[in-house]
């Protein structure tokens, strides 16, 4: 019964009748629960995974997924759309399988309030949903007050494209309209933020597009950080594929920006001269999605403290927070991490509704990045629960080797596509 793979992990769920475990998710025997109503807010990587696995683990739990949009567009591979490798259809997924194959009730509306005392979620249409357990996976919201001059209206001129959809399309069109010899400015925030390698994959795939169509252009990364994820691998890839095209300006070199001027099309560093760009991609600082704050789940920094065994909120009983909104350090804010947390959270809820103790879980994450269409790099980790919360398992994971040959990089680019197809079919397929 048990399949093992290079990067698998085992969630020990003896109390629930675990049978086997494959590639980072628990396969549990059907648990006998007294039923119960679970409402999940957010049909992205965390919420949709949790809803689906709740129903897989216990078909007598009533699961309602509240998602404001009728289709979900993934941020993973949205950089490949910007680079012209795929179109928006490739990253768009529907909720039919969750409804038809798994019996998840789907409500397309916005959750606008949570009454934790009465255990009710209020929707924008005025109706309410009663729950026994609530799962909140709203992803991120952008801090519109963090960079002077950069509010939601400004993001039409200087797209963030940090939520996939219309913003991705705007940025892609701007790149297509830019003249050869133009300057693209990308301004990533400080930590923590959604997808630590994302801005650098974006620079890479925009460079791929520019090299092909506008080879005299340049990309400047104005970074609020002193270093970034997989930095030596990215820099090596840039040198190999796009020599001289991408320049990274660190925080200490004046990379952090505290203002923008959308009329002048400039970013303003905290020191040094304003920088003009033909296309400017501002990725502002972030916080947990708005409903997490409304529900009283956030700390002073805007993220949600949770019990990392069950993802139950430390602030509100019977409410769980997963995905980017939750504090799950050292796990990164990634789709794979959110999905893994969604499965652990589903197991914890089923355990709780069936009067069982939640055993120690494991968690998994792999982040592939494409430096070019045939050049992939990755970072992977398996995590367990230690005395101080989630901790990476020593020796289980790591980053791609620095001196790998072209065939190795090409293989990793194929694994990246395989990873995407497998996780999206596991969640929405
Ligand atoms: C450019 C880029 C590239 C990335 N690449 C990768 C990658 O290669 N691999 C990877 O693992 N991760 C990647 N990520 C990160 C990944 O997208 C996020 O970590 C992941 O989406 C987080 O899942 P989530 O469930 O927390 O939030 P989301 O997936 O964003 O889902 C949140 C959902 O909640 C809904 N929602 C929010 N509030 C409400 C409300 N009040 N009512 C109803 N619905 C609501 C939203 O509409 C949304 O559908 C990337 C991110 C970016 C920006």
CSV table of C-alpha atoms and ligand atoms in Angstrom, one decimal:
chain,number,residue,atom,x,y,z
A,1,UNK,CA,0.0,0.0,0.0
A,2,UNK,CA,2.7,2.4,0.9
A,3,UNK,CA,4.5,4.3,-1.9
A,4,UNK,CA,7.7,6.2,-1.1
A,5,UNK,CA,9.1,9.0,-3.1
A,6,UNK,CA,12.2,11.2,-2.8
A,7,UNK,CA,10.4,13.9,-0.9
A,8,UNK,CA,7.7,12.2,1.0
A,9,UNK,CA,6.6,12.6,4.5
A,10,UNK,CA,4.5,10.6,6.9
A,11,UNK,CA,1.7,12.0,9.0
A,12,UNK,CA,1.3,9.6,11.8
A,13,UNK,CA,-2.5,9.4,12.3
A,14,UNK,CA,-2.8,6.0,14.0
A,15,UNK,CA,-5.8,7.2,16.1
A,16,UNK,CA,-7.7,7.9,12.9
A,17,UNK,CA,-6.7,4.7,11.1
A,18,UNK,CA,-4.0,5.8,8.8
A,19,UNK,CA,-3.3,3.4,6.0
A,20,UNK,CA,-0.6,4.9,3.9
A,21,UNK,CA,1.1,8.2,3.1
A,22,UNK,CA,2.2,9.6,-0.3
A,23,UNK,CA,4.2,12.7,-1.3
A,24,UNK,CA,3.4,15.0,1.6
A,25,UNK,CA,-0.2,14.3,2.4
A,26,UNK,CA,-1.9,11.9,4.8
A,27,UNK,CA,-4.1,9.2,3.4
A,28,UNK,CA,-6.4,8.4,6.3
A,29,UNK,CA,-8.9,5.7,6.8
A,30,UNK,CA,-12.4,7.1,6.8
A,31,UNK,CA,-12.9,8.4,10.4
A,32,UNK,CA,-16.3,8.0,12.2
A,33,UNK,CA,-17.2,11.4,13.3
A,34,UNK,CA,-20.4,12.7,14.8
A,35,UNK,CA,-20.6,14.9,11.7
A,36,UNK,CA,-20.3,18.6,12.1
A,37,UNK,CA,-20.3,21.7,10.0
A,38,UNK,CA,-17.1,23.1,8.8
A,39,UNK,CA,-16.9,26.4,6.9
A,40,UNK,CA,-13.7,27.2,5.0
A,41,UNK,CA,-13.1,30.8,3.9
A,42,UNK,CA,-10.9,31.0,0.8
A,43,UNK,CA,-10.7,28.6,-2.1
A,44,UNK,CA,-7.0,29.0,-2.8
A,45,UNK,CA,-4.1,26.6,-2.1
A,46,UNK,CA,-4.8,26.2,1.7
A,47,UNK,CA,-8.6,26.5,1.8
A,48,UNK,CA,-9.4,24.3,-1.2
A,49,UNK,CA,-6.9,21.6,0.0
A,50,UNK,CA,-8.5,21.6,3.5
A,51,UNK,CA,-12.1,21.4,2.2
A,52,UNK,CA,-11.3,18.6,-0.2
A,53,UNK,CA,-9.3,16.5,2.4
A,54,UNK,CA,-12.0,17.1,5.1
A,55,UNK,CA,-14.5,15.4,2.8
A,56,UNK,CA,-12.0,12.6,1.9
A,57,UNK,CA,-11.3,11.9,5.5
A,58,UNK,CA,-14.9,12.0,6.7
A,59,UNK,CA,-17.8,12.0,4.4
A,60,UNK,CA,-20.3,12.8,7.2
A,61,UNK,CA,-18.8,16.3,7.8
A,62,UNK,CA,-20.7,19.0,6.1
A,63,UNK,CA,-18.1,21.3,4.4
A,64,UNK,CA,-18.9,24.7,2.9
A,65,UNK,CA,-16.2,26.6,1.0
A,66,UNK,CA,-16.7,30.4,0.8
A,67,UNK,CA,-14.7,31.9,-2.1
A,68,UNK,CA,-15.4,35.3,-3.7
A,69,UNK,CA,-14.3,34.4,-7.2
A,70,UNK,CA,-15.8,31.8,-9.5
A,71,UNK,CA,-12.4,30.8,-10.9
A,72,UNK,CA,-9.0,30.6,-9.1
A,73,UNK,CA,-5.9,31.9,-10.9
A,74,UNK,CA,-2.7,30.6,-9.3
A,75,UNK,CA,0.3,32.8,-8.6
A,76,UNK,CA,2.5,29.8,-9.2
A,77,UNK,CA,3.3,29.9,-12.9
A,78,UNK,CA,2.0,33.5,-13.2
A,79,UNK,CA,5.6,34.5,-13.7
A,80,UNK,CA,5.7,32.1,-16.6
A,81,UNK,CA,2.7,33.9,-18.1
A,82,UNK,CA,4.6,37.2,-17.7
A,83,UNK,CA,7.5,35.6,-19.5
A,84,UNK,CA,5.3,34.5,-22.4
A,85,UNK,CA,5.7,30.8,-21.7
A,86,UNK,CA,2.0,30.1,-20.8
A,87,UNK,CA,-1.3,31.9,-21.1
A,88,UNK,CA,-3.8,32.7,-18.3
A,89,UNK,CA,-5.9,29.6,-19.1
A,90,UNK,CA,-3.0,27.4,-17.9
A,91,UNK,CA,-3.1,28.9,-14.4
A,92,UNK,CA,-7.0,29.1,-14.1
A,93,UNK,CA,-8.9,26.5,-12.2
A,94,UNK,CA,-12.5,25.9,-11.3
A,95,UNK,CA,-14.4,24.5,-8.3
A,96,UNK,CA,-16.5,21.8,-10.2
A,97,UNK,CA,-14.5,18.8,-9.0
A,98,UNK,CA,-14.6,20.0,-5.3
A,99,UNK,CA,-18.4,20.2,-5.6
A,100,UNK,CA,-19.2,17.2,-7.9
A,101,UNK,CA,-16.5,14.7,-6.8
A,102,UNK,CA,-16.1,15.6,-3.2
A,103,UNK,CA,-19.5,17.0,-2.1
A,104,UNK,CA,-18.0,20.3,-0.9
A,105,UNK,CA,-20.7,23.0,-0.9
A,106,UNK,CA,-19.4,26.0,-2.8
A,107,UNK,CA,-20.6,29.5,-2.0
A,108,UNK,CA,-19.2,32.2,-4.3
A,109,UNK,CA,-19.4,35.3,-2.0
A,110,UNK,CA,-17.2,37.3,0.3
A,111,UNK,CA,-17.1,36.6,4.0
A,112,UNK,CA,-17.4,40.0,5.6
A,113,UNK,CA,-17.6,39.2,9.4
A,114,UNK,CA,-17.1,36.4,11.9
A,115,UNK,CA,-19.0,36.1,15.1
A,116,UNK,CA,-16.7,33.8,17.1
A,117,UNK,CA,-19.1,33.6,20.0
A,118,UNK,CA,-22.2,32.6,18.0
A,119,UNK,CA,-20.0,30.6,15.5
A,120,UNK,CA,-21.3,32.4,12.5
A,121,UNK,CA,-19.8,33.8,9.3
A,122,UNK,CA,-21.6,36.7,7.7
A,123,UNK,CA,-21.5,37.0,3.9
A,124,UNK,CA,-21.7,40.1,1.7
A,125,UNK,CA,-25.1,39.0,0.5
A,126,UNK,CA,-26.4,39.4,4.1
A,127,UNK,CA,-26.8,35.7,4.9
A,128,UNK,CA,-24.9,33.8,7.6
A,129,UNK,CA,-23.3,30.4,7.8
A,130,UNK,CA,-23.3,28.5,11.1
A,131,UNK,CA,-20.1,26.4,11.9
A,132,UNK,CA,-18.7,24.0,14.4
A,133,UNK,CA,-15.2,24.7,13.1
A,134,UNK,CA,-14.1,27.5,10.9
A,135,UNK,CA,-11.0,27.4,8.6
A,136,UNK,CA,-9.6,30.8,7.5
A,137,UNK,CA,-7.3,30.7,4.4
A,138,UNK,CA,-7.7,34.2,2.9
A,139,UNK,CA,-4.1,34.6,1.6
A,140,UNK,CA,-2.6,38.0,1.8
A,141,UNK,CA,-3.7,41.6,1.5
A,142,UNK,CA,-1.3,44.4,0.4
A,143,UNK,CA,-0.4,47.2,2.8
A,144,UNK,CA,-1.5,50.1,0.8
A,145,UNK,CA,-0.2,52.6,3.5
A,146,UNK,CA,3.4,51.3,3.4
A,147,UNK,CA,4.8,53.1,0.3
A,148,UNK,CA,4.0,56.7,-0.2
A,149,UNK,CA,2.0,57.2,-3.4
A,150,UNK,CA,1.3,53.5,-3.8
A,151,UNK,CA,-2.4,52.8,-3.2
A,152,UNK,CA,-4.8,50.5,-4.9
A,153,UNK,CA,-5.5,53.0,-7.7
A,154,UNK,CA,-1.7,53.3,-8.3
A,155,UNK,CA,-1.5,49.6,-8.9
A,156,UNK,CA,-3.2,50.1,-12.3
A,157,UNK,CA,-0.2,52.1,-13.4
A,158,UNK,CA,2.5,50.2,-11.4
A,159,UNK,CA,1.0,46.7,-11.0
A,160,UNK,CA,2.0,44.5,-8.1
A,161,UNK,CA,0.8,41.3,-9.8
A,162,UNK,CA,1.2,39.6,-6.4
A,163,UNK,CA,-2.3,38.2,-6.7
A,164,UNK,CA,-2.8,36.5,-10.0
A,165,UNK,CA,-5.5,37.6,-12.4
A,166,UNK,CA,-6.1,41.1,-13.8
A,167,UNK,CA,-2.9,42.4,-12.3
A,168,UNK,CA,-0.9,39.7,-14.2
A,169,UNK,CA,-2.5,40.7,-17.4
A,170,UNK,CA,-1.8,44.4,-16.8
A,171,UNK,CA,1.9,43.7,-16.2
A,172,UNK,CA,2.2,41.5,-19.2
A,173,UNK,CA,0.6,44.1,-21.5
A,174,UNK,CA,3.0,46.7,-20.2
A,175,UNK,CA,6.0,44.5,-20.9
A,176,UNK,CA,4.6,43.9,-24.5
A,177,UNK,CA,4.2,47.7,-25.0
A,178,UNK,CA,7.6,48.7,-23.6
A,179,UNK,CA,10.2,49.8,-26.2
A,180,UNK,CA,13.4,47.9,-26.7
A,181,UNK,CA,16.0,49.5,-24.5
A,182,UNK,CA,13.4,50.2,-21.8
A,183,UNK,CA,13.9,49.7,-18.0
A,184,UNK,CA,11.8,47.4,-15.9
A,185,UNK,CA,11.9,48.1,-12.2
A,186,UNK,CA,10.9,45.4,-9.7
A,187,UNK,CA,10.6,46.4,-6.1
A,188,UNK,CA,10.2,43.5,-3.7
A,189,UNK,CA,9.4,44.0,0.0
A,190,UNK,CA,11.2,43.0,3.2
A,191,UNK,CA,10.4,39.7,5.0
A,192,UNK,CA,8.0,38.1,5.6
A,193,UNK,CA,6.0,38.1,2.4
A,194,UNK,CA,4.3,35.7,0.0
A,195,UNK,CA,6.7,33.5,-2.0
A,196,UNK,CA,10.3,34.4,-1.1
A,197,UNK,CA,11.8,33.4,-4.5
A,198,UNK,CA,8.9,34.9,-6.5
A,199,UNK,CA,10.4,38.3,-7.3
A,200,UNK,CA,13.6,36.7,-8.6
A,201,UNK,CA,11.8,34.1,-10.7
A,202,UNK,CA,9.8,37.0,-12.1
A,203,UNK,CA,13.0,39.0,-13.0
A,204,UNK,CA,14.3,35.8,-14.7
A,205,UNK,CA,11.3,35.1,-16.8
A,206,UNK,CA,10.8,38.8,-17.8
A,207,UNK,CA,14.5,38.7,-18.8
A,208,UNK,CA,13.7,35.6,-20.9
A,209,UNK,CA,11.0,37.6,-22.7
A,210,UNK,CA,13.1,40.7,-23.1
A,211,UNK,CA,16.2,38.8,-24.4
A,212,UNK,CA,14.0,37.4,-27.2
A,213,UNK,CA,12.0,40.5,-28.1
A,214,UNK,CA,13.7,43.6,-26.6
A,215,UNK,CA,17.4,42.6,-26.0
A,216,UNK,CA,18.6,46.1,-25.2
A,217,UNK,CA,16.4,46.4,-22.2
A,218,UNK,CA,17.4,46.2,-18.5
A,219,UNK,CA,15.8,45.0,-15.3
A,220,UNK,CA,16.6,46.7,-12.0
A,221,UNK,CA,15.6,45.0,-8.7
A,222,UNK,CA,15.2,47.6,-6.0
A,223,UNK,CA,15.2,45.3,-2.9
A,224,UNK,CA,14.3,46.1,0.7
A,225,UNK,CA,16.4,43.1,1.8
A,226,UNK,CA,20.1,42.4,2.2
A,227,UNK,CA,19.8,38.9,0.6
A,228,UNK,CA,17.2,36.7,-1.0
A,229,UNK,CA,16.0,33.1,-1.4
A,230,UNK,CA,18.2,30.8,-3.6
A,231,UNK,CA,20.4,33.9,-4.3
A,232,UNK,CA,23.6,32.2,-5.5
A,233,UNK,CA,21.5,29.9,-7.8
A,234,UNK,CA,19.6,32.8,-9.3
A,235,UNK,CA,22.7,34.9,-9.8
A,236,UNK,CA,24.5,32.0,-11.5
A,237,UNK,CA,21.5,31.5,-13.8
A,238,UNK,CA,21.3,35.2,-14.6
A,239,UNK,CA,25.0,35.2,-15.5
A,240,UNK,CA,24.5,32.1,-17.7
A,241,UNK,CA,21.3,33.1,-19.5
A,242,UNK,CA,21.0,36.9,-19.3
A,243,UNK,CA,24.5,38.4,-18.8
A,244,UNK,CA,24.3,42.1,-17.9
A,245,UNK,CA,20.5,42.3,-18.1
A,246,UNK,CA,19.5,42.0,-14.5
A,247,UNK,CA,20.9,44.3,-11.7
A,248,UNK,CA,20.1,43.6,-8.1
A,249,UNK,CA,20.3,46.6,-5.7
A,250,UNK,CA,20.3,45.5,-2.1
A,251,UNK,CA,18.9,47.4,0.8
A,252,UNK,CA,22.4,48.7,1.8
A,253,UNK,CA,22.9,50.0,-1.7
A,254,UNK,CA,19.7,52.0,-1.6
A,255,UNK,CA,17.3,49.3,-2.8
A,256,UNK,CA,14.6,49.9,-0.3
A,257,UNK,CA,11.9,52.2,-1.6
A,258,UNK,CA,9.5,54.3,0.5
A,259,UNK,CA,7.7,56.2,-2.2
A,260,UNK,CA,6.6,56.1,-5.8
A,261,UNK,CA,5.5,58.8,-8.3
A,262,UNK,CA,3.1,57.4,-10.8
A,263,UNK,CA,3.1,60.5,-13.0
A,264,UNK,CA,6.9,60.6,-13.2
A,265,UNK,CA,7.1,56.8,-13.3
A,266,UNK,CA,9.7,56.7,-10.6
A,267,UNK,CA,10.4,54.8,-7.4
A,268,UNK,CA,12.0,56.7,-4.6
A,269,UNK,CA,14.6,54.8,-2.6
A,270,UNK,CA,15.1,55.6,1.1
A,271,UNK,CA,18.4,57.1,0.1
A,272,UNK,CA,19.8,57.9,-3.4
A,273,UNK,CA,18.1,59.3,-6.5
A,274,UNK,CA,14.7,58.4,-7.7
A,275,UNK,CA,14.8,55.7,-10.4
A,276,UNK,CA,12.7,56.0,-13.6
A,277,UNK,CA,11.2,52.9,-15.1
A,278,UNK,CA,9.2,52.2,-18.3
A,279,UNK,CA,7.5,49.4,-16.4
A,280,UNK,CA,7.4,49.4,-12.6
A,281,UNK,CA,6.4,46.3,-10.6
A,282,UNK,CA,5.9,47.4,-7.0
A,283,UNK,CA,5.5,44.4,-4.6
A,284,UNK,CA,4.4,46.1,-1.4
A,285,UNK,CA,4.6,44.8,2.2
A,286,UNK,CA,1.8,42.4,3.1
A,287,UNK,CA,-0.5,41.1,5.9
A,288,UNK,CA,-3.0,38.4,6.4
A,289,UNK,CA,-6.1,38.7,4.2
A,290,UNK,CA,-8.6,41.3,5.5
A,291,UNK,CA,-11.1,38.8,7.1
A,292,UNK,CA,-8.4,37.5,9.4
A,293,UNK,CA,-8.1,41.0,11.0
A,294,UNK,CA,-11.9,41.4,11.1
A,295,UNK,CA,-12.3,38.1,12.9
A,296,UNK,CA,-9.7,39.1,15.5
A,297,UNK,CA,-7.1,36.5,14.5
A,298,UNK,CA,-4.1,38.8,13.7
A,299,UNK,CA,-1.2,40.0,15.9
A,300,UNK,CA,0.3,43.5,15.9
A,301,UNK,CA,2.2,42.6,12.7
A,302,UNK,CA,-0.9,41.6,10.8
A,303,UNK,CA,-0.3,37.8,10.7
A,304,UNK,CA,-2.1,35.0,12.6
A,305,UNK,CA,-0.5,33.2,15.5
A,306,UNK,CA,-1.7,29.5,15.6
A,307,UNK,CA,-1.1,26.3,17.4
A,308,UNK,CA,1.2,24.7,14.9
A,309,UNK,CA,0.0,21.2,15.6
A,310,UNK,CA,-3.7,21.9,14.6
A,311,UNK,CA,-3.5,25.4,13.1
A,312,UNK,CA,-6.2,26.5,15.6
A,313,UNK,CA,-6.0,30.2,16.2
A,314,UNK,CA,-4.3,31.3,19.4
A,315,UNK,CA,-6.8,34.1,19.6
A,316,UNK,CA,-10.2,32.4,18.9
A,317,UNK,CA,-11.3,28.9,19.8
A,318,UNK,CA,-12.6,26.6,17.0
A,319,UNK,CA,-11.2,28.8,14.3
A,320,UNK,CA,-8.1,27.5,12.3
A,321,UNK,CA,-5.9,29.7,10.1
A,322,UNK,CA,-3.7,28.2,7.4
A,323,UNK,CA,-1.7,29.3,4.4
A,324,UNK,CA,0.0,32.7,4.0
A,325,UNK,CA,-2.1,34.3,6.7
A,326,UNK,CA,-0.8,32.0,9.4
A,327,UNK,CA,2.5,32.2,11.3
A,328,UNK,CA,4.1,28.8,10.4
A,329,UNK,CA,7.7,29.8,10.4
A,330,UNK,CA,10.1,28.3,9.3
A,331,UNK,CA,7.7,27.2,6.5
A,332,UNK,CA,7.7,29.8,3.8
A,333,UNK,CA,4.5,31.5,2.6
A,334,UNK,CA,4.1,29.2,-0.4
A,335,UNK,CA,1.2,27.4,-2.1
A,336,UNK,CA,2.8,24.0,-1.4
A,337,UNK,CA,3.1,24.9,2.3
A,338,UNK,CA,-0.5,26.2,2.4
A,339,UNK,CA,-1.7,22.9,0.9
A,340,UNK,CA,0.3,20.8,3.3
A,341,UNK,CA,-1.1,22.9,6.2
A,342,UNK,CA,-4.6,22.4,4.8
A,343,UNK,CA,-4.2,18.7,5.0
A,344,UNK,CA,-2.8,18.7,8.5
A,345,UNK,CA,-5.6,21.1,9.5
A,346,UNK,CA,-8.2,18.8,8.0
A,347,UNK,CA,-6.8,15.8,10.0
A,348,UNK,CA,-6.8,17.9,13.2
A,349,UNK,CA,-10.5,18.9,12.7
A,350,UNK,CA,-11.5,15.3,11.9
A,351,UNK,CA,-9.6,14.2,15.0
A,352,UNK,CA,-11.3,16.8,17.2
A,353,UNK,CA,-14.8,16.1,15.8
A,354,UNK,CA,-14.3,12.4,16.5
A,355,UNK,CA,-13.0,13.0,20.0
A,356,UNK,CA,-9.4,11.9,19.2
A,357,UNK,CA,-6.1,13.4,20.1
A,358,UNK,CA,-4.3,15.0,17.1
A,359,UNK,CA,-1.0,13.1,16.7
A,360,UNK,CA,2.3,14.9,15.8
A,361,UNK,CA,2.0,15.9,12.2
A,362,UNK,CA,4.6,16.4,9.5
A,363,UNK,CA,4.6,19.1,6.8
A,364,UNK,CA,6.3,19.5,3.5
A,365,UNK,CA,7.3,22.2,1.0
A,366,UNK,CA,9.1,22.4,-2.3
A,367,UNK,CA,9.5,25.6,-4.2
A,368,UNK,CA,10.6,25.3,-7.8
A,369,UNK,CA,11.7,28.4,-9.7
A,370,UNK,CA,12.2,28.8,-13.4
A,371,UNK,CA,15.2,30.9,-14.3
A,372,UNK,CA,14.5,30.1,-17.9
A,373,UNK,CA,12.1,27.7,-19.8
A,374,UNK,CA,14.8,24.9,-19.6
A,375,UNK,CA,16.5,26.0,-16.4
A,376,UNK,CA,14.9,25.1,-13.0
A,377,UNK,CA,16.1,25.4,-9.4
A,378,UNK,CA,14.4,24.3,-6.2
A,379,UNK,CA,14.4,24.4,-2.5
A,380,UNK,CA,12.7,21.6,-0.5
A,381,UNK,CA,12.2,20.8,3.2
A,382,UNK,CA,10.3,18.4,5.4
A,383,UNK,CA,9.2,19.7,8.8
A,384,UNK,CA,8.1,18.1,12.1
A,385,UNK,CA,6.7,19.5,15.2
A,386,UNK,CA,9.4,20.2,17.8
A,387,UNK,CA,9.2,21.6,21.3
A,388,UNK,CA,9.2,25.1,19.9
A,389,UNK,CA,6.8,24.5,17.0
A,390,UNK,CA,7.5,23.6,13.4
A,391,UNK,CA,11.1,22.7,12.7
A,392,UNK,CA,12.9,21.6,9.5
A,393,UNK,CA,14.1,18.0,9.6
A,394,UNK,CA,17.9,18.0,9.2
A,395,UNK,CA,19.1,16.4,6.0
A,396,UNK,CA,15.6,16.1,4.5
A,397,UNK,CA,15.6,18.6,1.7
A,398,UNK,CA,18.0,21.4,0.6
A,399,UNK,CA,18.6,23.5,-2.5
A,400,UNK,CA,19.6,22.4,-6.0
A,401,UNK,CA,23.4,22.0,-6.3
A,402,UNK,CA,25.3,25.1,-7.4
A,403,UNK,CA,27.4,23.4,-10.0
A,404,UNK,CA,24.8,21.3,-11.7
A,405,UNK,CA,25.0,20.8,-15.5
A,406,UNK,CA,22.5,21.9,-18.1
A,407,UNK,CA,20.7,18.5,-18.1
A,408,UNK,CA,20.1,18.8,-14.3
A,409,UNK,CA,18.7,22.3,-14.7
A,410,UNK,CA,16.5,21.2,-17.6
A,411,UNK,CA,15.3,18.2,-15.5
A,412,UNK,CA,14.4,20.6,-12.7
A,413,UNK,CA,12.4,22.8,-15.1
A,414,UNK,CA,10.4,19.7,-16.1
A,415,UNK,CA,9.9,18.7,-12.5
A,416,UNK,CA,8.5,22.3,-11.9
A,417,UNK,CA,5.8,21.7,-14.6
A,418,UNK,CA,5.1,18.3,-13.1
A,419,UNK,CA,4.9,19.7,-9.6
A,420,UNK,CA,2.4,22.3,-10.9
A,421,UNK,CA,0.2,19.8,-12.7
A,422,UNK,CA,0.2,17.5,-9.8
A,423,UNK,CA,-0.6,20.0,-7.0
A,424,UNK,CA,-3.3,21.7,-9.0
A,425,UNK,CA,-5.0,18.4,-9.9
A,426,UNK,CA,-4.7,17.4,-6.2
A,427,UNK,CA,-6.5,20.5,-5.2
A,428,UNK,CA,-8.9,21.5,-8.0
A,429,UNK,CA,-8.8,18.5,-10.3
B,1,LIG,C1,4.5,35.4,-8.4
B,1,LIG,C2,4.2,34.3,-7.4
B,1,LIG,C3,4.7,33.1,-7.7
B,1,LIG,C4,4.5,32.0,-6.8
B,1,LIG,N1,5.0,30.8,-7.1
B,1,LIG,C5,4.8,29.8,-6.2
B,1,LIG,C6,5.3,28.5,-6.5
B,1,LIG,O1,6.0,28.3,-7.5
B,1,LIG,N2,5.1,27.5,-5.6
B,1,LIG,C7,4.4,27.7,-4.4
B,1,LIG,O2,4.3,26.8,-3.6
B,1,LIG,N3,3.9,29.0,-4.1
B,1,LIG,C8,4.1,30.0,-5.0
B,1,LIG,N4,3.6,31.2,-4.7
B,1,LIG,C9,2.9,31.5,-3.4
B,1,LIG,C10,1.4,31.0,-3.4
B,1,LIG,O3,0.7,31.7,-4.4
B,1,LIG,C11,0.8,31.4,-2.0
B,1,LIG,O4,1.6,31.1,-1.0
B,1,LIG,C12,-0.5,30.6,-1.9
B,1,LIG,O5,-1.5,31.1,-2.8
B,1,LIG,C13,-1.1,30.8,-0.5
B,1,LIG,O6,-2.3,30.0,-0.3
B,1,LIG,P1,-3.5,30.6,0.6
B,1,LIG,O7,-4.5,29.6,0.6
B,1,LIG,O8,-2.9,31.2,1.8
B,1,LIG,O9,-4.0,31.9,-0.2
B,1,LIG,P2,-4.6,32.0,-1.7
B,1,LIG,O10,-4.1,30.8,-2.5
B,1,LIG,O11,-4.3,33.4,-2.2
B,1,LIG,O12,-6.1,31.8,-1.5
B,1,LIG,C14,-6.9,32.8,-0.9
B,1,LIG,C15,-8.3,32.8,-1.4
B,1,LIG,O13,-9.2,33.3,-0.5
B,1,LIG,C16,-10.1,34.1,-1.1
B,1,LIG,N5,-10.6,35.1,-0.2
B,1,LIG,C17,-9.9,36.0,0.6
B,1,LIG,N6,-10.6,36.7,1.4
B,1,LIG,C18,-11.9,36.2,1.2
B,1,LIG,C19,-13.1,36.5,1.8
B,1,LIG,N7,-13.2,37.4,2.8
B,1,LIG,N8,-14.3,35.9,1.4
B,1,LIG,C20,-14.2,34.9,0.4
B,1,LIG,N9,-13.0,34.6,-0.2
B,1,LIG,C21,-11.9,35.2,0.2
B,1,LIG,C22,-9.3,34.7,-2.3
B,1,LIG,O14,-10.2,35.1,-3.3
B,1,LIG,C23,-8.4,33.6,-2.7
B,1,LIG,O15,-9.0,32.8,-3.7
B,1,LIG,C24,3.8,32.3,-5.6
B,1,LIG,C25,3.3,33.6,-5.3
B,1,LIG,C26,3.5,34.6,-6.2
B,1,LIG,C27,2.9,35.9,-5.9
